[in-house]
Amino acid sequence: MTTENPRGDPGGGGDRLARLERSIADLSARLREVERQLNVSAQPTRQSEARPFGQGATPPQTLDAREIESASVEDYPFNVPPARAEESAESQPFASAEFAKAYAAAREREVGRGAGVDGASSDDAASVVARVRRDFESVIGGSLFNWLGIIAVTVAVGFFLKLAFEHEWIGATARVLLGGAAGCGVLALAEFLRARGYRAYAHVLTGGGILILYLSVYAARGFYELVSVATAFALMSVVTATAVALSVRHDARAIAVLGLIGGFMTPALLSTGVDRQIALFTYVAFLDAGVLALAYFKRWRVLDHLAFTATVITFVGWCAYYFEPWKTGRTFFFLTLFFAMFSALAVLHNVLRRRRARWLDLSLVIANATLYFAASYAILEDAHHATLGALALVVAVFYALLSYVAYTYHREDRLLASAYVGATVTFLALAIAIQFQQHWVTIGWATEGLALTWLGLRANERAPRYFALIVFTLAALHWLTTDLQAITISADTQFIPLFNTRALSCLVILAALACATWLYRRASAEVSEVERETVRVAFTLARVSLVLVLLTVDVSDYFAQRLARVPEEMQDALRLRVEETKHLTLSLVWTTYAAAFASVGLARRLKFLRLAGLAWLAVTAAKILFVDAAYYDAAWHAPIFNQTFAAFAVFVLAAWYVAHVYARSSNVGASERRMVVDALTIVGNLFAVVALSLEASGYFRKQLDGRVRAGLDARDLRLARQLSLSLVWAVYGGAMLAFGHVRQNRTARLLALVLLAATTLKVFFFDLSELDQLYRIVSFVVLGVVLLGVSFLYQQRTRRAKEAGAD
């Protein structure tokens, strides 16, 4: 066991001091390396830095004195940035004297000479606060107040000129010359101050001067018409060129931004309401070329986005006011020129410079492609619709070439190449959608989605796989919105369910999704578990949903065609029967499909699939209760053998089957099994009671309607109807209770007790007052017998339990 050296022990303190000095020396070397890589000019090396620590050297000027004083030797937070060479000694909060003082205090503490440490610590803390205050003050006083000052001066000059104009102290020509002179004077003052070292201050003044010159030229033309449009245009172009030149000379991006804004504002400010399309777009093209060249050489990417936005605004504004069909050719030419110019940006900035693309770069690629084709579609749709498919194909080939260039010459930047692949896929999909019609579009997109999935998995690239998801979504949406509506049902058409164009395109989507799922399953090593599982769930649900929609629509159209072939004079009489048969067929399809979902999900341990089956079973239950049950008293119904009872019976059988499969399955948890089995038991029995009640009620309801139409007394039928309901509920409740006792099913027993309680309430509170004596007797007898039987079963159960306990 070892013990720490006391603070007064010079040996222990010397060791820790040596470790401290080595840590500081190592950190200093690292900071100098970082400064060298970041081109940060540190303060000149002092004499103390030339000597190694421990030989009277003072520590480097990069450490917080307070932290040195307070931190331990082993855990030292070096987080103060190095001082810059251009800052004066007075601006340094940690001058060498302060730093030496703090360092001496730390050294004294380590070797046991603790005098003066607290005082040094508080002094260093005060220096930190002072530095923060000076930095905050420099931001407020040196930068913010600079901008506010030039704005205030500009506003003041504006108010003075307004006053002078109103009192006609200055003529129109003098006003313009005064503005031009003021702008030039501000630019000259900015150059003077920049030469004296006030760089940031001069940038603001330069921006103000450029703005004053723009306003002066605009006033000369727009307000006073002292110069022609061509002269004003030339003057504003000179101002723009001056702004660009100054921004290049002084490496000031803000000046370039002001020049760009002014250059694009020039056509709008000098507009006379006369269309000069060729001159306008030629000017914009040259302005874009200059700005984009400046952005390339100075690496100011913000100019690319500003130029693109300004070009879009200018083009859309011109189209809103001046576009006419006869100008389509030259408009499309300039649109394509702008598209090509901005498409070259990513190649210039990223591929040639071998610089990785960021999402901000891709946003320009996506926006350029989207707006180009949208504008092309708008101007070519009316007169040249046939060429739009070819145009989309040409653009797809163009982006395919760009993806090849990006992949060949800048292979490490997969993001840019993937973006170009996505654009290629998008425009191929558009070409298919425009050139072909209806189901061929869906087939083409589904095939394209499968090809992208294969490409993404083969090349181990995420982007093609993600674009495949988008294409698959487009294919499914196109099938739902277009293919389903493409078939017109009439008496003259021949419609065969599942053998039609919509079924063909749906089959292609299903096959493509199945193949894509298989490809994902094979590529288990290249794809993450999360992505593979998400795709499997999504594709499986998509296939199941598309098949269900196809079956539903085909069934509906089949019965619609049957009705269309019935003579018009007979349609009213047969419409309800055809509709009920259609609803029965849909209920059969939906119930069978939902049960299959649940059973397959159980067998293959696919929780999402069995939950989908249970959810659709609930939807089917709602449909049967609110749609199929509405036909319970139809005149053409035979007792038991009719469409309504068949729908209920099939649902009850499906509920029993799913509950049976769940009860015997070992692929689910006990809680899920118990919850689903109980729920299906309750729902199945309730549907059975409802079905029998509707049958009894419907049978007497049809006879009641006949009696009422004949003007006869129907009171006995109403009494018989109520008695039949009581009998059905009592008998079913008793039978269900007996079943629950035999199978030891507590859920069935509780449900039977609830039904018998409802029957008892009905008999005592309704049948007793409403039924005649004979019906009342029958009702009470049946209820009494059933209740006695129930009581006997429970008594017998209790006795057996006691005997088992006695044994």
PDB file of C-alpha atoms in Angstrom, residues 442-606:
ATOM      1  CA  THR A 442     -47.345   1.270 -63.778  1.00  0.00           C
ATOM      2  CA  ILE A 443     -45.556  -1.692 -65.341  1.00  0.00           C
ATOM      3  CA  GLY A 444     -42.596   0.472 -66.377  1.00  0.00           C
ATOM      4  CA  TRP A 445     -42.242   2.087 -62.967  1.00  0.00           C
ATOM      5  CA  ALA A 446     -42.513  -1.224 -61.114  1.00  0.00           C
ATOM      6  CA  THR A 447     -39.817  -2.735 -63.327  1.00  0.00           C
ATOM      7  CA  GLU A 448     -37.659   0.352 -62.826  1.00  0.00           C
ATOM      8  CA  GLY A 449     -38.043   0.121 -59.055  1.00  0.00           C
ATOM      9  CA  LEU A 450     -36.900  -3.500 -59.128  1.00  0.00           C
ATOM     10  CA  ALA A 451     -33.886  -2.585 -61.267  1.00  0.00           C
ATOM     11  CA  LEU A 452     -32.892   0.193 -58.867  1.00  0.00           C
ATOM     12  CA  THR A 453     -33.208  -2.171 -55.922  1.00  0.00           C
ATOM     13  CA  TRP A 454     -30.943  -4.679 -57.634  1.00  0.00           C
ATOM     14  CA  LEU A 455     -28.439  -1.926 -58.525  1.00  0.00           C
ATOM     15  CA  GLY A 456     -28.400  -0.522 -55.001  1.00  0.00           C
ATOM     16  CA  LEU A 457     -27.884  -3.930 -53.426  1.00  0.00           C
ATOM     17  CA  ARG A 458     -25.313  -5.013 -55.992  1.00  0.00           C
ATOM     18  CA  ALA A 459     -23.249  -1.818 -55.602  1.00  0.00           C
ATOM     19  CA  ASN A 460     -23.971  -1.581 -51.865  1.00  0.00           C
ATOM     20  CA  GLU A 461     -25.302   1.971 -52.349  1.00  0.00           C
ATOM     21  CA  ARG A 462     -28.182   3.344 -50.323  1.00  0.00           C
ATOM     22  CA  ALA A 463     -29.290   6.066 -52.740  1.00  0.00           C
ATOM     23  CA  PRO A 464     -30.517   3.738 -55.559  1.00  0.00           C
ATOM     24  CA  ARG A 465     -32.353   1.627 -52.989  1.00  0.00           C
ATOM     25  CA  TYR A 466     -34.043   4.688 -51.514  1.00  0.00           C
ATOM     26  CA  PHE A 467     -34.970   5.955 -54.963  1.00  0.00           C
ATOM     27  CA  ALA A 468     -36.414   2.507 -55.675  1.00  0.00           C
ATOM     28  CA  LEU A 469     -38.771   2.978 -52.739  1.00  0.00           C
ATOM     29  CA  ILE A 470     -39.941   6.263 -54.255  1.00  0.00           C
ATOM     30  CA  VAL A 471     -40.465   4.660 -57.675  1.00  0.00           C
ATOM     31  CA  PHE A 472     -42.398   1.751 -56.154  1.00  0.00           C
ATOM     32  CA  THR A 473     -44.579   4.272 -54.324  1.00  0.00           C
ATOM     33  CA  LEU A 474     -45.229   6.145 -57.574  1.00  0.00           C
ATOM     34  CA  ALA A 475     -46.140   2.891 -59.307  1.00  0.00           C
ATOM     35  CA  ALA A 476     -48.605   1.937 -56.574  1.00  0.00           C
ATOM     36  CA  LEU A 477     -50.145   5.418 -56.511  1.00  0.00           C
ATOM     37  CA  HIS A 478     -50.479   5.448 -60.291  1.00  0.00           C
ATOM     38  CA  TRP A 479     -52.200   2.077 -60.186  1.00  0.00           C
ATOM     39  CA  LEU A 480     -54.594   3.257 -57.475  1.00  0.00           C
ATOM     40  CA  THR A 481     -55.423   6.584 -59.119  1.00  0.00           C
ATOM     41  CA  THR A 482     -55.298   5.698 -62.821  1.00  0.00           C
ATOM     42  CA  ASP A 483     -55.384   1.987 -63.564  1.00  0.00           C
ATOM     43  CA  LEU A 484     -58.382   1.347 -61.317  1.00  0.00           C
ATOM     44  CA  GLN A 485     -60.374   4.019 -63.125  1.00  0.00           C
ATOM     45  CA  ALA A 486     -59.301   3.028 -66.625  1.00  0.00           C
ATOM     46  CA  ILE A 487     -61.965   0.337 -67.167  1.00  0.00           C
ATOM     47  CA  THR A 488     -65.414   1.559 -68.127  1.00  0.00           C
ATOM     48  CA  ILE A 489     -68.290  -0.769 -67.275  1.00  0.00           C
ATOM     49  CA  SER A 490     -71.198  -0.936 -69.688  1.00  0.00           C
ATOM     50  CA  ALA A 491     -73.554  -3.460 -71.229  1.00  0.00           C
ATOM     51  CA  ASP A 492     -71.379  -3.655 -74.343  1.00  0.00           C
ATOM     52  CA  THR A 493     -68.073  -4.309 -72.621  1.00  0.00           C
ATOM     53  CA  GLN A 494     -66.760  -7.672 -71.573  1.00  0.00           C
ATOM     54  CA  PHE A 495     -65.316  -7.607 -68.057  1.00  0.00           C
ATOM     55  CA  ILE A 496     -63.741 -10.673 -66.450  1.00  0.00           C
ATOM     56  CA  PRO A 497     -62.511 -10.343 -62.848  1.00  0.00           C
ATOM     57  CA  LEU A 498     -58.749 -10.858 -62.467  1.00  0.00           C
ATOM     58  CA  PHE A 499     -58.311 -11.077 -66.253  1.00  0.00           C
ATOM     59  CA  ASN A 500     -58.018  -7.423 -67.266  1.00  0.00           C
ATOM     60  CA  THR A 501     -55.435  -4.675 -67.699  1.00  0.00           C
ATOM     61  CA  ARG A 502     -55.662  -3.430 -64.123  1.00  0.00           C
ATOM     62  CA  ALA A 503     -55.016  -6.943 -62.834  1.00  0.00           C
ATOM     63  CA  LEU A 504     -52.041  -7.268 -65.197  1.00  0.00           C
ATOM     64  CA  SER A 505     -50.346  -4.093 -63.955  1.00  0.00           C
ATOM     65  CA  CYS A 506     -51.121  -5.070 -60.355  1.00  0.00           C
ATOM     66  CA  LEU A 507     -49.566  -8.477 -60.953  1.00  0.00           C
ATOM     67  CA  VAL A 508     -46.373  -6.810 -62.216  1.00  0.00           C
ATOM     68  CA  ILE A 509     -46.180  -4.617 -59.092  1.00  0.00           C
ATOM     69  CA  LEU A 510     -46.709  -7.658 -56.879  1.00  0.00           C
ATOM     70  CA  ALA A 511     -44.005  -9.619 -58.696  1.00  0.00           C
ATOM     71  CA  ALA A 512     -41.571  -6.680 -58.538  1.00  0.00           C
ATOM     72  CA  LEU A 513     -42.157  -6.215 -54.808  1.00  0.00           C
ATOM     73  CA  ALA A 514     -41.758  -9.937 -54.164  1.00  0.00           C
ATOM     74  CA  CYS A 515     -38.501 -10.027 -56.122  1.00  0.00           C
ATOM     75  CA  ALA A 516     -37.222  -6.935 -54.305  1.00  0.00           C
ATOM     76  CA  THR A 517     -38.010  -8.568 -50.963  1.00  0.00           C
ATOM     77  CA  TRP A 518     -36.128 -11.678 -52.052  1.00  0.00           C
ATOM     78  CA  LEU A 519     -33.127  -9.551 -53.094  1.00  0.00           C
ATOM     79  CA  TYR A 520     -33.092  -7.864 -49.689  1.00  0.00           C
ATOM     80  CA  ARG A 521     -33.230 -11.244 -47.969  1.00  0.00           C
ATOM     81  CA  ARG A 522     -30.231 -12.457 -49.979  1.00  0.00           C
ATOM     82  CA  ALA A 523     -28.205  -9.298 -49.228  1.00  0.00           C
ATOM     83  CA  SER A 524     -28.300  -9.783 -45.473  1.00  0.00           C
ATOM     84  CA  ALA A 525     -24.580  -9.018 -45.132  1.00  0.00           C
ATOM     85  CA  GLU A 526     -24.663  -5.706 -47.024  1.00  0.00           C
ATOM     86  CA  VAL A 527     -27.869  -4.200 -45.609  1.00  0.00           C
ATOM     87  CA  SER A 528     -28.566  -3.312 -42.015  1.00  0.00           C
ATOM     88  CA  GLU A 529     -31.147  -5.292 -40.097  1.00  0.00           C
ATOM     89  CA  VAL A 530     -33.326  -2.205 -39.611  1.00  0.00           C
ATOM     90  CA  GLU A 531     -33.485  -1.401 -43.323  1.00  0.00           C
ATOM     91  CA  ARG A 532     -34.076  -5.010 -44.347  1.00  0.00           C
ATOM     92  CA  GLU A 533     -36.865  -5.513 -41.808  1.00  0.00           C
ATOM     93  CA  THR A 534     -38.512  -2.184 -42.654  1.00  0.00           C
ATOM     94  CA  VAL A 535     -38.507  -2.964 -46.373  1.00  0.00           C
ATOM     95  CA  ARG A 536     -39.841  -6.471 -45.786  1.00  0.00           C
ATOM     96  CA  VAL A 537     -42.738  -5.192 -43.683  1.00  0.00           C
ATOM     97  CA  ALA A 538     -43.549  -2.356 -46.081  1.00  0.00           C
ATOM     98  CA  PHE A 539     -43.404  -4.515 -49.220  1.00  0.00           C
ATOM     99  CA  THR A 540     -45.438  -7.317 -47.650  1.00  0.00           C
ATOM    100  CA  LEU A 541     -48.173  -4.955 -46.497  1.00  0.00           C
ATOM    101  CA  ALA A 542     -48.149  -3.268 -49.900  1.00  0.00           C
ATOM    102  CA  ARG A 543     -48.642  -6.572 -51.705  1.00  0.00           C
ATOM    103  CA  VAL A 544     -51.413  -7.671 -49.380  1.00  0.00           C
ATOM    104  CA  SER A 545     -53.192  -4.314 -49.656  1.00  0.00           C
ATOM    105  CA  LEU A 546     -52.965  -4.165 -53.454  1.00  0.00           C
ATOM    106  CA  VAL A 547     -54.441  -7.654 -53.815  1.00  0.00           C
ATOM    107  CA  LEU A 548     -57.295  -6.748 -51.482  1.00  0.00           C
ATOM    108  CA  VAL A 549     -58.035  -3.553 -53.404  1.00  0.00           C
ATOM    109  CA  LEU A 550     -57.914  -5.429 -56.717  1.00  0.00           C
ATOM    110  CA  LEU A 551     -60.358  -8.079 -55.489  1.00  0.00           C
ATOM    111  CA  THR A 552     -62.706  -5.461 -54.066  1.00  0.00           C
ATOM    112  CA  VAL A 553     -62.799  -3.352 -57.218  1.00  0.00           C
ATOM    113  CA  ASP A 554     -63.113  -6.330 -59.544  1.00  0.00           C
ATOM    114  CA  VAL A 555     -66.015  -7.735 -57.517  1.00  0.00           C
ATOM    115  CA  SER A 556     -67.766  -4.372 -57.584  1.00  0.00           C
ATOM    116  CA  ASP A 557     -67.268  -3.982 -61.321  1.00  0.00           C
ATOM    117  CA  TYR A 558     -68.456  -7.541 -61.973  1.00  0.00           C
ATOM    118  CA  PHE A 559     -71.805  -6.874 -60.294  1.00  0.00           C
ATOM    119  CA  ALA A 560     -71.993  -3.433 -61.910  1.00  0.00           C
ATOM    120  CA  GLN A 561     -71.724  -5.092 -65.312  1.00  0.00           C
ATOM    121  CA  ARG A 562     -74.398  -7.655 -64.358  1.00  0.00           C
ATOM    122  CA  LEU A 563     -76.722  -4.819 -63.458  1.00  0.00           C
ATOM    123  CA  ALA A 564     -75.836  -2.910 -66.628  1.00  0.00           C
ATOM    124  CA  ARG A 565     -76.955  -5.873 -68.756  1.00  0.00           C
ATOM    125  CA  VAL A 566     -80.372  -6.024 -67.089  1.00  0.00           C
ATOM    126  CA  PRO A 567     -83.063  -4.178 -69.060  1.00  0.00           C
ATOM    127  CA  GLU A 568     -83.799  -0.728 -67.673  1.00  0.00           C
ATOM    128  CA  GLU A 569     -87.393  -1.563 -66.812  1.00  0.00           C
ATOM    129  CA  MET A 570     -86.199  -4.376 -64.527  1.00  0.00           C
ATOM    130  CA  GLN A 571     -83.205  -2.641 -62.926  1.00  0.00           C
ATOM    131  CA  ASP A 572     -85.182  -1.034 -60.106  1.00  0.00           C
ATOM    132  CA  ALA A 573     -86.571  -4.384 -59.004  1.00  0.00           C
ATOM    133  CA  LEU A 574     -83.255  -6.174 -59.195  1.00  0.00           C
ATOM    134  CA  ARG A 575     -80.896  -3.445 -58.015  1.00  0.00           C
ATOM    135  CA  LEU A 576     -81.214  -4.211 -54.299  1.00  0.00           C
ATOM    136  CA  ARG A 577     -80.809  -7.946 -54.822  1.00  0.00           C
ATOM    137  CA  VAL A 578     -77.673  -7.418 -56.948  1.00  0.00           C
ATOM    138  CA  GLU A 579     -76.263  -4.968 -54.416  1.00  0.00           C
ATOM    139  CA  GLU A 580     -76.862  -7.361 -51.518  1.00  0.00           C
ATOM    140  CA  THR A 581     -75.197 -10.180 -53.404  1.00  0.00           C
ATOM    141  CA  LYS A 582     -72.259  -7.864 -54.121  1.00  0.00           C
ATOM    142  CA  HIS A 583     -71.943  -6.986 -50.420  1.00  0.00           C
ATOM    143  CA  LEU A 584     -72.144 -10.637 -49.460  1.00  0.00           C
ATOM    144  CA  THR A 585     -69.348 -11.462 -51.915  1.00  0.00           C
ATOM    145  CA  LEU A 586     -67.210  -8.638 -50.584  1.00  0.00           C
ATOM    146  CA  SER A 587     -67.812  -9.790 -47.014  1.00  0.00           C
ATOM    147  CA  LEU A 588     -66.801 -13.326 -47.970  1.00  0.00           C
ATOM    148  CA  VAL A 589     -63.626 -12.072 -49.674  1.00  0.00           C
ATOM    149  CA  TRP A 590     -62.704  -9.697 -46.841  1.00  0.00           C
ATOM    150  CA  THR A 591     -63.397 -12.243 -44.095  1.00  0.00           C
ATOM    151  CA  THR A 592     -61.428 -14.992 -45.805  1.00  0.00           C
ATOM    152  CA  TYR A 593     -58.582 -12.607 -46.570  1.00  0.00           C
ATOM    153  CA  ALA A 594     -58.398 -11.320 -42.997  1.00  0.00           C
ATOM    154  CA  ALA A 595     -58.397 -14.837 -41.571  1.00  0.00           C
ATOM    155  CA  ALA A 596     -55.628 -15.793 -43.995  1.00  0.00           C
ATOM    156  CA  PHE A 597     -53.579 -12.738 -42.877  1.00  0.00           C
ATOM    157  CA  ALA A 598     -53.839 -13.797 -39.262  1.00  0.00           C
ATOM    158  CA  SER A 599     -53.102 -17.484 -39.837  1.00  0.00           C
ATOM    159  CA  VAL A 600     -50.109 -16.841 -42.113  1.00  0.00           C
ATOM    160  CA  GLY A 601     -48.792 -14.262 -39.671  1.00  0.00           C
ATOM    161  CA  LEU A 602     -49.028 -16.838 -36.903  1.00  0.00           C
ATOM    162  CA  ALA A 603     -47.411 -19.607 -38.924  1.00  0.00           C
ATOM    163  CA  ARG A 604     -44.484 -17.413 -40.084  1.00  0.00           C
ATOM    164  CA  ARG A 605     -44.191 -15.393 -36.861  1.00  0.00           C
ATOM    165  CA  LEU A 606     -44.959 -12.135 -38.663  1.00  0.00           C
TER     166      LEU A 606
END
